[in-house]
mmCIF file with all atom_site columns, C-alpha atoms and ligand atoms in Angstrom:
data_model
loop_
_atom_site.group_PDB
_atom_site.id
_atom_site.type_symbol
_atom_site.label_atom_id
_atom_site.label_alt_id
_atom_site.label_comp_id
_atom_site.label_asym_id
_atom_site.label_entity_id
_atom_site.label_seq_id
_atom_site.pdbx_PDB_ins_code
_atom_site.Cartn_x
_atom_site.Cartn_y
_atom_site.Cartn_z
_atom_site.occupancy
_atom_site.B_iso_or_equiv
_atom_site.pdbx_formal_charge
_atom_site.auth_seq_id
_atom_site.auth_comp_id
_atom_site.auth_asym_id
_atom_site.auth_atom_id
_atom_site.pdbx_PDB_model_num
ATOM   1   C  CA  . MET S 1 1   ? -17.714 22.147 18.490  1.00 43.00 ? 1   MET S CA  1
ATOM   2   C  CA  . LEU S 1 2   ? -17.121 19.773 15.588  1.00 52.00 ? 2   LEU S CA  1
ATOM   3   C  CA  . ASP S 1 3   ? -16.660 20.742 11.948  1.00 55.00 ? 3   ASP S CA  1
ATOM   4   C  CA  . PRO S 1 4   ? -17.221 24.455 12.528  1.00 56.00 ? 4   PRO S CA  1
ATOM   5   C  CA  . TYR S 1 5   ? -15.913 25.293 9.057   1.00 68.00 ? 5   TYR S CA  1
ATOM   6   C  CA  . PRO S 1 6   ? -18.550 25.751 6.365   1.00 68.00 ? 6   PRO S CA  1
ATOM   7   C  CA  . ILE S 1 7   ? -18.123 23.534 3.304   1.00 75.00 ? 7   ILE S CA  1
ATOM   8   C  CA  . PRO S 1 8   ? -16.418 25.642 0.616   1.00 76.00 ? 8   PRO S CA  1
ATOM   9   C  CA  . GLY S 1 9   ? -18.097 26.070 -2.749  1.00 78.00 ? 9   GLY S CA  1
ATOM   10  C  CA  . ASP S 1 10  ? -15.699 23.679 -4.502  1.00 77.00 ? 10  ASP S CA  1
ATOM   11  C  CA  . THR S 1 11  ? -16.592 20.752 -2.260  1.00 76.00 ? 11  THR S CA  1
ATOM   12  C  CA  . ALA S 1 12  ? -19.686 18.577 -2.472  1.00 80.00 ? 12  ALA S CA  1
ATOM   13  C  CA  . GLU S 1 13  ? -19.990 16.763 0.841   1.00 91.00 ? 13  GLU S CA  1
ATOM   14  C  CA  . ILE S 1 14  ? -18.072 15.866 3.956   1.00 93.00 ? 14  ILE S CA  1
ATOM   15  C  CA  . LEU S 1 15  ? -16.843 12.269 3.630   1.00 96.00 ? 15  LEU S CA  1
ATOM   16  C  CA  . LEU S 1 16  ? -15.067 12.044 6.988   1.00 97.00 ? 16  LEU S CA  1
ATOM   17  C  CA  . THR S 1 17  ? -15.900 14.295 9.915   1.00 96.00 ? 17  THR S CA  1
ATOM   18  C  CA  . ALA S 1 18  ? -13.282 15.615 12.328  1.00 96.00 ? 18  ALA S CA  1
ATOM   19  C  CA  . GLU S 1 19  ? -14.718 13.278 14.951  1.00 97.00 ? 19  GLU S CA  1
ATOM   20  C  CA  . GLN S 1 20  ? -14.464 10.182 12.732  1.00 98.00 ? 20  GLN S CA  1
ATOM   21  C  CA  . ILE S 1 21  ? -10.877 11.086 11.880  1.00 98.00 ? 21  ILE S CA  1
ATOM   22  C  CA  . ALA S 1 22  ? -9.934  11.652 15.528  1.00 98.00 ? 22  ALA S CA  1
ATOM   23  C  CA  . THR S 1 23  ? -11.404 8.303  16.559  1.00 98.00 ? 23  THR S CA  1
ATOM   24  C  CA  . ARG S 1 24  ? -9.569  6.381  13.835  1.00 98.00 ? 24  ARG S CA  1
ATOM   25  C  CA  . VAL S 1 25  ? -6.265  8.197  14.368  1.00 98.00 ? 25  VAL S CA  1
ATOM   26  C  CA  . GLY S 1 26  ? -6.497  7.326  18.081  1.00 98.00 ? 26  GLY S CA  1
ATOM   27  C  CA  . GLU S 1 27  ? -6.934  3.656  17.162  1.00 98.00 ? 27  GLU S CA  1
ATOM   28  C  CA  . LEU S 1 28  ? -3.953  3.731  14.803  1.00 98.00 ? 28  LEU S CA  1
ATOM   29  C  CA  . GLY S 1 29  ? -1.806  5.395  17.469  1.00 98.00 ? 29  GLY S CA  1
ATOM   30  C  CA  . ARG S 1 30  ? -2.667  2.740  20.048  1.00 98.00 ? 30  ARG S CA  1
ATOM   31  C  CA  . GLN S 1 31  ? -1.984  -0.021 17.531  1.00 98.00 ? 31  GLN S CA  1
ATOM   32  C  CA  . ILE S 1 32  ? 1.410   1.445  16.618  1.00 98.00 ? 32  ILE S CA  1
ATOM   33  C  CA  . ALA S 1 33  ? 2.330   1.930  20.297  1.00 98.00 ? 33  ALA S CA  1
ATOM   34  C  CA  . THR S 1 34  ? 1.563   -1.752 20.910  1.00 98.00 ? 34  THR S CA  1
ATOM   35  C  CA  . ASP S 1 35  ? 3.281   -3.057 17.766  1.00 98.00 ? 35  ASP S CA  1
ATOM   36  C  CA  . TYR S 1 36  ? 6.456   -1.003 18.336  1.00 98.00 ? 36  TYR S CA  1
ATOM   37  C  CA  . ALA S 1 37  ? 6.711   -1.258 22.141  1.00 97.00 ? 37  ALA S CA  1
ATOM   38  C  CA  . GLY S 1 38  ? 10.352  -0.721 23.141  1.00 97.00 ? 38  GLY S CA  1
ATOM   39  C  CA  . ASN S 1 39  ? 11.477  0.015  19.562  1.00 98.00 ? 39  ASN S CA  1
ATOM   40  C  CA  . ASN S 1 40  ? 11.408  3.850  19.419  1.00 98.00 ? 40  ASN S CA  1
ATOM   41  C  CA  . PRO S 1 41  ? 10.051  4.022  15.852  1.00 98.00 ? 41  PRO S CA  1
ATOM   42  C  CA  . LEU S 1 42  ? 10.958  6.798  13.431  1.00 98.00 ? 42  LEU S CA  1
ATOM   43  C  CA  . LEU S 1 43  ? 7.885   8.380  11.891  1.00 98.00 ? 43  LEU S CA  1
ATOM   44  C  CA  . VAL S 1 44  ? 8.687   9.778  8.453   1.00 98.00 ? 44  VAL S CA  1
ATOM   45  C  CA  . ALA S 1 45  ? 5.976   12.226 7.440   1.00 98.00 ? 45  ALA S CA  1
ATOM   46  C  CA  . ILE S 1 46  ? 5.567   12.896 3.741   1.00 97.00 ? 46  ILE S CA  1
ATOM   47  C  CA  . MET S 1 47  ? 5.011   16.626 3.400   1.00 95.00 ? 47  MET S CA  1
ATOM   48  C  CA  . LYS S 1 48  ? 2.905   18.540 2.988   1.00 94.00 ? 48  LYS S CA  1
ATOM   49  C  CA  . GLY S 1 49  ? -0.242  16.429 2.915   1.00 96.00 ? 49  GLY S CA  1
ATOM   50  C  CA  . SER S 1 50  ? 0.402   14.382 6.057   1.00 98.00 ? 50  SER S CA  1
ATOM   51  C  CA  . THR S 1 51  ? 0.997   17.423 8.311   1.00 98.00 ? 51  THR S CA  1
ATOM   52  C  CA  . PRO S 1 52  ? -2.213  17.294 10.391  1.00 98.00 ? 52  PRO S CA  1
ATOM   53  C  CA  . PHE S 1 53  ? -2.315  13.497 10.288  1.00 98.00 ? 53  PHE S CA  1
ATOM   54  C  CA  . VAL S 1 54  ? 1.189   12.993 11.676  1.00 98.00 ? 54  VAL S CA  1
ATOM   55  C  CA  . ALA S 1 55  ? 0.673   15.731 14.280  1.00 98.00 ? 55  ALA S CA  1
ATOM   56  C  CA  . ASP S 1 56  ? -2.395  13.922 15.618  1.00 98.00 ? 56  ASP S CA  1
ATOM   57  C  CA  . LEU S 1 57  ? -0.969  10.424 15.121  1.00 98.00 ? 57  LEU S CA  1
ATOM   58  C  CA  . MET S 1 58  ? 2.256   11.061 17.031  1.00 98.00 ? 58  MET S CA  1
ATOM   59  C  CA  . ARG S 1 59  ? 0.306   12.397 19.991  1.00 98.00 ? 59  ARG S CA  1
ATOM   60  C  CA  . ALA S 1 60  ? -1.866  9.270  19.922  1.00 98.00 ? 60  ALA S CA  1
ATOM   61  C  CA  . ILE S 1 61  ? 1.242   7.060  20.234  1.00 98.00 ? 61  ILE S CA  1
ATOM   62  C  CA  . GLU S 1 62  ? 1.816   6.897  23.986  1.00 98.00 ? 62  GLU S CA  1
ATOM   63  C  CA  . ALA S 1 63  ? 5.385   5.608  23.692  1.00 97.00 ? 63  ALA S CA  1
ATOM   64  C  CA  . PRO S 1 64  ? 8.790   6.994  22.653  1.00 98.00 ? 64  PRO S CA  1
ATOM   65  C  CA  . VAL S 1 65  ? 8.768   7.981  18.992  1.00 98.00 ? 65  VAL S CA  1
ATOM   66  C  CA  . GLU S 1 66  ? 10.852  10.211 16.714  1.00 98.00 ? 66  GLU S CA  1
ATOM   67  C  CA  . LEU S 1 67  ? 9.751   12.380 13.801  1.00 98.00 ? 67  LEU S CA  1
ATOM   68  C  CA  . ASP S 1 68  ? 11.436  13.254 10.528  1.00 98.00 ? 68  ASP S CA  1
ATOM   69  C  CA  . VAL S 1 69  ? 9.962   14.663 7.347   1.00 98.00 ? 69  VAL S CA  1
ATOM   70  C  CA  . MET S 1 70  ? 10.471  14.178 3.631   1.00 97.00 ? 70  MET S CA  1
ATOM   71  C  CA  . CYS S 1 71  ? 9.172   16.485 0.941   1.00 94.00 ? 71  CYS S CA  1
ATOM   72  C  CA  . VAL S 1 72  ? 8.196   14.952 -2.362  1.00 90.00 ? 72  VAL S CA  1
ATOM   73  C  CA  . SER S 1 73  ? 6.297   16.217 -5.313  1.00 80.00 ? 73  SER S CA  1
ATOM   74  C  CA  . SER S 1 74  ? 4.243   13.830 -7.375  1.00 65.00 ? 74  SER S CA  1
ATOM   75  C  CA  . TYR S 1 75  ? 1.088   15.570 -8.523  1.00 54.00 ? 75  TYR S CA  1
ATOM   76  C  CA  . GLY S 1 76  ? 2.407   19.094 -8.997  1.00 53.00 ? 76  GLY S CA  1
ATOM   77  C  CA  . ASP S 1 77  ? -0.623  21.318 -8.876  1.00 53.00 ? 77  ASP S CA  1
ATOM   78  C  CA  . ASP S 1 78  ? -2.870  19.027 -10.870 1.00 55.00 ? 78  ASP S CA  1
ATOM   79  C  CA  . THR S 1 79  ? -5.476  16.553 -9.739  1.00 53.00 ? 79  THR S CA  1
ATOM   80  C  CA  . GLN S 1 80  ? -3.987  13.926 -12.089 1.00 55.00 ? 80  GLN S CA  1
ATOM   81  C  CA  . SER S 1 81  ? -0.992  11.764 -11.100 1.00 58.00 ? 81  SER S CA  1
ATOM   82  C  CA  . SER S 1 82  ? 2.157   12.595 -13.031 1.00 57.00 ? 82  SER S CA  1
ATOM   83  C  CA  . GLY S 1 83  ? 3.580   9.191  -12.064 1.00 60.00 ? 83  GLY S CA  1
ATOM   84  C  CA  . VAL S 1 84  ? 6.871   10.949 -11.347 1.00 68.00 ? 84  VAL S CA  1
ATOM   85  C  CA  . VAL S 1 85  ? 8.073   11.248 -7.746  1.00 82.00 ? 85  VAL S CA  1
ATOM   86  C  CA  . LYS S 1 86  ? 10.767  13.779 -6.964  1.00 87.00 ? 86  LYS S CA  1
ATOM   87  C  CA  . ILE S 1 87  ? 12.451  14.020 -3.555  1.00 92.00 ? 87  ILE S CA  1
ATOM   88  C  CA  . VAL S 1 88  ? 12.632  17.712 -2.680  1.00 93.00 ? 88  VAL S CA  1
ATOM   89  C  CA  . LYS S 1 89  ? 13.902  17.121 0.878   1.00 96.00 ? 89  LYS S CA  1
ATOM   90  C  CA  . ASP S 1 90  ? 15.306  13.838 2.168   1.00 96.00 ? 90  ASP S CA  1
ATOM   91  C  CA  . LEU S 1 91  ? 15.605  12.581 5.758   1.00 97.00 ? 91  LEU S CA  1
ATOM   92  C  CA  . ASP S 1 92  ? 17.757  14.441 8.308   1.00 97.00 ? 92  ASP S CA  1
ATOM   93  C  CA  . VAL S 1 93  ? 18.562  11.278 10.277  1.00 96.00 ? 93  VAL S CA  1
ATOM   94  C  CA  . ALA S 1 94  ? 19.852  7.923  9.075   1.00 97.00 ? 94  ALA S CA  1
ATOM   95  C  CA  . ALA S 1 95  ? 17.182  5.286  8.482   1.00 98.00 ? 95  ALA S CA  1
ATOM   96  C  CA  . ALA S 1 96  ? 19.697  2.452  8.843   1.00 98.00 ? 96  ALA S CA  1
ATOM   97  C  CA  . ASP S 1 97  ? 18.806  0.061  11.691  1.00 98.00 ? 97  ASP S CA  1
ATOM   98  C  CA  . ARG S 1 98  ? 15.745  2.141  12.601  1.00 98.00 ? 98  ARG S CA  1
ATOM   99  C  CA  . HIS S 1 99  ? 12.136  0.981  12.779  1.00 98.00 ? 99  HIS S CA  1
ATOM   100 C  CA  . VAL S 1 100 ? 10.745  3.319  10.138  1.00 98.00 ? 100 VAL S CA  1
ATOM   101 C  CA  . ILE S 1 101 ? 7.062   4.115  9.587   1.00 98.00 ? 101 ILE S CA  1
ATOM   102 C  CA  . LEU S 1 102 ? 6.249   6.160  6.490   1.00 98.00 ? 102 LEU S CA  1
ATOM   103 C  CA  . VAL S 1 103 ? 3.252   8.412  7.070   1.00 98.00 ? 103 VAL S CA  1
ATOM   104 C  CA  . GLU S 1 104 ? 1.255   9.502  3.997   1.00 97.00 ? 104 GLU S CA  1
ATOM   105 C  CA  . ASP S 1 105 ? -1.995  11.356 3.472   1.00 97.00 ? 105 ASP S CA  1
ATOM   106 C  CA  . ILE S 1 106 ? -3.450  9.212  0.687   1.00 96.00 ? 106 ILE S CA  1
ATOM   107 C  CA  . ILE S 1 107 ? -2.526  6.245  -1.455  1.00 94.00 ? 107 ILE S CA  1
ATOM   108 C  CA  . ASP S 1 108 ? -4.010  6.545  -4.907  1.00 92.00 ? 108 ASP S CA  1
ATOM   109 C  CA  . SER S 1 109 ? -2.033  4.584  -7.508  1.00 89.00 ? 109 SER S CA  1
ATOM   110 C  CA  . GLY S 1 110 ? 0.455   3.849  -4.730  1.00 90.00 ? 110 GLY S CA  1
ATOM   111 C  CA  . LEU S 1 111 ? 3.388   4.901  -6.913  1.00 87.00 ? 111 LEU S CA  1
ATOM   112 C  CA  . THR S 1 112 ? 4.499   7.552  -4.407  1.00 89.00 ? 112 THR S CA  1
ATOM   113 C  CA  . MET S 1 113 ? 4.446   5.109  -1.489  1.00 91.00 ? 113 MET S CA  1
ATOM   114 C  CA  . ARG S 1 114 ? 6.146   2.367  -3.496  1.00 90.00 ? 114 ARG S CA  1
ATOM   115 C  CA  . PHE S 1 115 ? 8.920   4.701  -4.578  1.00 89.00 ? 115 PHE S CA  1
ATOM   116 C  CA  . LEU S 1 116 ? 9.481   5.931  -1.009  1.00 93.00 ? 116 LEU S CA  1
ATOM   117 C  CA  . LEU S 1 117 ? 9.468   2.407  0.432   1.00 93.00 ? 117 LEU S CA  1
ATOM   118 C  CA  . GLU S 1 118 ? 12.144  1.390  -2.088  1.00 92.00 ? 118 GLU S CA  1
ATOM   119 C  CA  . HIS S 1 119 ? 14.140  4.556  -1.344  1.00 93.00 ? 119 HIS S CA  1
ATOM   120 C  CA  . LEU S 1 120 ? 14.134  3.844  2.401   1.00 96.00 ? 120 LEU S CA  1
ATOM   121 C  CA  . GLU S 1 121 ? 14.573  0.081  2.075   1.00 96.00 ? 121 GLU S CA  1
ATOM   122 C  CA  . ALA S 1 122 ? 17.883  0.750  0.325   1.00 97.00 ? 122 ALA S CA  1
ATOM   123 C  CA  . GLN S 1 123 ? 19.161  2.410  3.518   1.00 97.00 ? 123 GLN S CA  1
ATOM   124 C  CA  . GLY S 1 124 ? 18.831  -0.780 5.555   1.00 98.00 ? 124 GLY S CA  1
ATOM   125 C  CA  . PRO S 1 125 ? 16.185  0.007  8.182   1.00 98.00 ? 125 PRO S CA  1
ATOM   126 C  CA  . ALA S 1 126 ? 15.518  -2.564 10.924  1.00 98.00 ? 126 ALA S CA  1
ATOM   127 C  CA  . SER S 1 127 ? 11.929  -2.576 9.696   1.00 98.00 ? 127 SER S CA  1
ATOM   128 C  CA  . LEU S 1 128 ? 9.814   -0.526 7.339   1.00 98.00 ? 128 LEU S CA  1
ATOM   129 C  CA  . ALA S 1 129 ? 6.061   0.034  7.452   1.00 98.00 ? 129 ALA S CA  1
ATOM   130 C  CA  . ALA S 1 130 ? 3.585   2.142  5.499   1.00 97.00 ? 130 ALA S CA  1
ATOM   131 C  CA  . CYS S 1 131 ? 0.872   4.178  7.207   1.00 98.00 ? 131 CYS S CA  1
ATOM   132 C  CA  . SER S 1 132 ? -1.696  6.217  5.298   1.00 98.00 ? 132 SER S CA  1
ATOM   133 C  CA  . LEU S 1 133 ? -4.739  8.143  6.433   1.00 98.00 ? 133 LEU S CA  1
ATOM   134 C  CA  . LEU S 1 134 ? -6.593  7.293  3.221   1.00 98.00 ? 134 LEU S CA  1
ATOM   135 C  CA  . ALA S 1 135 ? -6.504  4.827  0.330   1.00 96.00 ? 135 ALA S CA  1
ATOM   136 C  CA  . ARG S 1 136 ? -8.668  5.188  -2.731  1.00 95.00 ? 136 ARG S CA  1
ATOM   137 C  CA  . GLU S 1 137 ? -10.594 1.960  -3.287  1.00 92.00 ? 137 GLU S CA  1
ATOM   138 C  CA  . GLY S 1 138 ? -9.340  -0.285 -6.040  1.00 84.00 ? 138 GLY S CA  1
ATOM   139 C  CA  . GLN S 1 139 ? -6.847  2.168  -7.548  1.00 79.00 ? 139 GLN S CA  1
ATOM   140 C  CA  . GLN S 1 140 ? -3.553  0.728  -6.313  1.00 82.00 ? 140 GLN S CA  1
ATOM   141 C  CA  . ALA S 1 141 ? -0.925  -0.675 -8.649  1.00 77.00 ? 141 ALA S CA  1
ATOM   142 C  CA  . PRO S 1 142 ? 0.080   -4.300 -7.981  1.00 79.00 ? 142 PRO S CA  1
ATOM   143 C  CA  . GLY S 1 143 ? 2.437   -4.862 -5.065  1.00 77.00 ? 143 GLY S CA  1
ATOM   144 C  CA  . VAL S 1 144 ? 1.471   -1.694 -3.188  1.00 84.00 ? 144 VAL S CA  1
ATOM   145 C  CA  . ARG S 1 145 ? 1.041   -2.381 0.512   1.00 85.00 ? 145 ARG S CA  1
ATOM   146 C  CA  . VAL S 1 146 ? -0.147  -0.351 3.457   1.00 95.00 ? 146 VAL S CA  1
ATOM   147 C  CA  . ASP S 1 147 ? 0.334   -1.673 6.969   1.00 97.00 ? 147 ASP S CA  1
ATOM   148 C  CA  . TYR S 1 148 ? -1.688  0.963  8.843   1.00 98.00 ? 148 TYR S CA  1
ATOM   149 C  CA  . LEU S 1 149 ? -4.669  2.448  7.026   1.00 97.00 ? 149 LEU S CA  1
ATOM   150 C  CA  . GLY S 1 150 ? -7.149  4.998  8.342   1.00 98.00 ? 150 GLY S CA  1
ATOM   151 C  CA  . PHE S 1 151 ? -9.942  4.795  5.801   1.00 98.00 ? 151 PHE S CA  1
ATOM   152 C  CA  . GLU S 1 152 ? -10.740 3.549  2.309   1.00 96.00 ? 152 GLU S CA  1
ATOM   153 C  CA  . ILE S 1 153 ? -12.522 6.196  0.273   1.00 96.00 ? 153 ILE S CA  1
ATOM   154 C  CA  . PRO S 1 154 ? -14.492 6.000  -2.985  1.00 93.00 ? 154 PRO S CA  1
ATOM   155 C  CA  . PRO S 1 155 ? -12.821 7.019  -6.278  1.00 92.00 ? 155 PRO S CA  1
ATOM   156 C  CA  . THR S 1 156 ? -13.356 10.741 -5.873  1.00 92.00 ? 156 THR S CA  1
ATOM   157 C  CA  . PHE S 1 157 ? -10.796 13.520 -5.391  1.00 93.00 ? 157 PHE S CA  1
ATOM   158 C  CA  . VAL S 1 158 ? -10.787 14.780 -1.798  1.00 95.00 ? 158 VAL S CA  1
ATOM   159 C  CA  . VAL S 1 159 ? -9.502  17.789 0.128   1.00 95.00 ? 159 VAL S CA  1
ATOM   160 C  CA  . GLY S 1 160 ? -9.066  18.705 3.777   1.00 96.00 ? 160 GLY S CA  1
ATOM   161 C  CA  . TYR S 1 161 ? -7.117  17.466 6.814   1.00 98.00 ? 161 TYR S CA  1
ATOM   162 C  CA  . GLY S 1 162 ? -3.895  18.070 4.886   1.00 98.00 ? 162 GLY S CA  1
ATOM   163 C  CA  . LEU S 1 163 ? -5.066  17.184 1.393   1.00 97.00 ? 163 LEU S CA  1
ATOM   164 C  CA  . ASP S 1 164 ? -5.107  19.992 -1.143  1.00 94.00 ? 164 ASP S CA  1
ATOM   165 C  CA  . ALA S 1 165 ? -6.449  21.079 -4.473  1.00 91.00 ? 165 ALA S CA  1
ATOM   166 C  CA  . ARG S 1 166 ? -3.911  23.534 -5.893  1.00 89.00 ? 166 ARG S CA  1
ATOM   167 C  CA  . GLN S 1 167 ? -2.567  24.116 -2.366  1.00 91.00 ? 167 GLN S CA  1
ATOM   168 C  CA  . GLN S 1 168 ? -5.969  25.133 -0.993  1.00 91.00 ? 168 GLN S CA  1
ATOM   169 C  CA  . TYR S 1 169 ? -8.186  23.471 1.630   1.00 92.00 ? 169 TYR S CA  1
ATOM   170 C  CA  . ARG S 1 170 ? -5.413  21.715 3.599   1.00 96.00 ? 170 ARG S CA  1
ATOM   171 C  CA  . ASN S 1 171 ? -6.716  23.488 6.716   1.00 94.00 ? 171 ASN S CA  1
ATOM   172 C  CA  . LEU S 1 172 ? -10.222 22.018 6.645   1.00 94.00 ? 172 LEU S CA  1
ATOM   173 C  CA  . PRO S 1 173 ? -10.677 19.873 9.787   1.00 95.00 ? 173 PRO S CA  1
ATOM   174 C  CA  . TYR S 1 174 ? -12.631 17.260 7.800   1.00 95.00 ? 174 TYR S CA  1
ATOM   175 C  CA  . VAL S 1 175 ? -12.166 15.387 4.496   1.00 96.00 ? 175 VAL S CA  1
ATOM   176 C  CA  . ALA S 1 176 ? -14.564 16.460 1.751   1.00 95.00 ? 176 ALA S CA  1
ATOM   177 C  CA  . ALA S 1 177 ? -15.174 15.488 -1.874  1.00 94.00 ? 177 ALA S CA  1
ATOM   178 C  CA  . TYR S 1 178 ? -13.761 18.105 -4.249  1.00 92.00 ? 178 TYR S CA  1
ATOM   179 C  CA  . THR S 1 179 ? -15.825 19.144 -7.203  1.00 88.00 ? 179 THR S CA  1
ATOM   180 C  CA  . GLY S 1 180 ? -13.939 22.257 -8.356  1.00 83.00 ? 180 GLY S CA  1
ATOM   181 C  CA  . PRO S 1 181 ? -11.810 22.660 -11.476 1.00 80.00 ? 181 PRO S CA  1
HETATM 182 P  P1  . LIG N 2 .   ? -0.202  8.110  -5.844  1.00 92.10 ? 1   LIG N P1  1
HETATM 183 O  O1  . LIG N 2 .   ? 1.273   8.161  -6.093  1.00 92.10 ? 1   LIG N O1  1
HETATM 184 O  O2  . LIG N 2 .   ? -0.983  7.930  -7.114  1.00 92.10 ? 1   LIG N O2  1
HETATM 185 O  O3  . LIG N 2 .   ? -0.571  7.051  -4.806  1.00 92.10 ? 1   LIG N O3  1
HETATM 186 O  O4  . LIG N 2 .   ? -0.633  9.534  -5.305  1.00 92.10 ? 1   LIG N O4  1
HETATM 187 C  C1  . LIG N 2 .   ? -0.403  9.889  -3.991  1.00 92.10 ? 1   LIG N C1  1
HETATM 188 C  C2  . LIG N 2 .   ? -0.258  11.382 -3.834  1.00 92.10 ? 1   LIG N C2  1
HETATM 189 O  O5  . LIG N 2 .   ? -1.129  12.086 -4.714  1.00 92.10 ? 1   LIG N O5  1
HETATM 190 C  C3  . LIG N 2 .   ? -0.631  11.814 -2.438  1.00 92.10 ? 1   LIG N C3  1
HETATM 191 O  O6  . LIG N 2 .   ? 0.504   11.906 -1.622  1.00 92.10 ? 1   LIG N O6  1
HETATM 192 C  C4  . LIG N 2 .   ? -1.285  13.151 -2.657  1.00 92.10 ? 1   LIG N C4  1
HETATM 193 O  O7  . LIG N 2 .   ? -0.312  14.175 -2.577  1.00 92.10 ? 1   LIG N O7  1
HETATM 194 C  C5  . LIG N 2 .   ? -1.816  13.104 -4.050  1.00 92.10 ? 1   LIG N C5  1
HETATM 195 N  N1  . LIG N 2 .   ? -3.259  12.802 -4.081  1.00 92.10 ? 1   LIG N N1  1
HETATM 196 C  C6  . LIG N 2 .   ? -3.837  11.669 -4.537  1.00 92.10 ? 1   LIG N C6  1
HETATM 197 N  N2  . LIG N 2 .   ? -5.171  11.722 -4.432  1.00 92.10 ? 1   LIG N N2  1
HETATM 198 C  C7  . LIG N 2 .   ? -5.456  12.920 -3.880  1.00 92.10 ? 1   LIG N C7  1
HETATM 199 C  C8  . LIG N 2 .   ? -6.702  13.558 -3.504  1.00 92.10 ? 1   LIG N C8  1
HETATM 200 O  O8  . LIG N 2 .   ? -7.815  13.030 -3.637  1.00 92.10 ? 1   LIG N O8  1
HETATM 201 N  N3  . LIG N 2 .   ? -6.576  14.804 -2.961  1.00 92.10 ? 1   LIG N N3  1
HETATM 202 C  C9  . LIG N 2 .   ? -5.378  15.434 -2.786  1.00 92.10 ? 1   LIG N C9  1
HETATM 203 N  N4  . LIG N 2 .   ? -4.196  14.860 -3.114  1.00 92.10 ? 1   LIG N N4  1
HETATM 204 C  C10 . LIG N 2 .   ? -4.238  13.613 -3.660  1.00 92.10 ? 1   LIG N C10 1
HETATM 205 MG MG1 . LIG N 2 .   ? 1.133   13.926 -0.904  1.00 92.10 ? 2   LIG N MG1 1
#
């Protein structure tokens, strides 16, 4: 059964169903498996928002792959970007000479992704790519790039499939527009 969860009161509509997400994540996994054949890439999941995405993505990559996680805080508990990115937990393994793929939930201004790309680039990876489930249309600062993108979404705050509003709704199996406080 798809999308068995009722839409909570703070959300307006489902923007991406569980089925749409699964289809797209499967495509991204196949693309990454092809692009990185023989290279044993290191997926670096940015916690906590990319938790369900990276869990599904890594299983869609039918090739050797490693996983590490970083914890950053950028938004705090607000729905407005603070513009400040703080690394709460860094990588466990060395990124040097590895084929690194950063895995994010959403690129809004892109400041978080840009900061993390610079942070990892400084460690001398063999290659460095950015993968994000979502990007908000037309909001990115200049020079922000994403190599593997799931979906572009309209300029509305969203929750579900890892994305939160004040730590709630990460467990929704779909992505929905958030209309709460
Ligand atoms: P950026 O630095 O402006 O690109 O913001 C990226 C980060 O802000 C993401 O990693 C999310 O944690 C958070 N974020 C941005 N938009 C949303 C949203 O619509 N819902 C939930 N979190 C969001
Ligand atoms: Mg995040």
